[in-house]
């Protein structure tokens, strides 16, 4: 027998939006799918090109570059000396605070549209110092918050695309 003949539900997806399809499937299984938003923070170096699958791209080249400080050059944004240097620069803390506010606003809109994943790409020149430190700090603060403003669960993943490439 054809699969269509024995199916309990047939959904024409040719003109169905993702939010409508999600709602249809949630109603069909009798329970709402877990409200988890998956956020990937992707650090990268502009000199290697923009990441292809970014929902948002932010540039942190406005912060001083540790590359030019001999004692920091060989470290990465994961190392305490570089992390501390980057995060204590003028504007760094305010930037992270405001960007987290923006992510909350955008995340709420994405959830209303049925989108449960968000890739935020954070770029600096080489993808070794500033973008790594800022991505890690945003991830740390998102995890510390324990969830979003609507009570949804947030899963945070950090990927450093160009770390080690230099």
PDB file of C-alpha atoms in Angstrom, residues 17 64 68 73 99 107 116 125 128 142 163:
ATOM      1  CA  UNK A  17       5.466  28.350   6.498  1.00  0.00           C
ATOM      2  CA  UNK A  64      42.197  47.306  20.340  1.00  0.00           C
ATOM      3  CA  UNK A  68      50.001  44.085  18.396  1.00  0.00           C
ATOM      4  CA  UNK A  73      50.153  37.929  20.447  1.00  0.00           C
ATOM      5  CA  UNK A  99      24.293  43.098  22.375  1.00  0.00           C
ATOM      6  CA  UNK A 107      15.355  35.863  19.973  1.00  0.00           C
ATOM      7  CA  UNK A 116      14.356  27.819  17.414  1.00  0.00           C
ATOM      8  CA  UNK A 125      40.620  40.577  11.841  1.00  0.00           C
ATOM      9  CA  UNK A 128      42.068  34.602  17.251  1.00  0.00           C
ATOM     10  CA  UNK A 142      23.737  33.603  28.247  1.00  0.00           C
ATOM     11  CA  UNK A 163      41.230  29.588  15.746  1.00  0.00           C
TER      12      UNK A 163
END
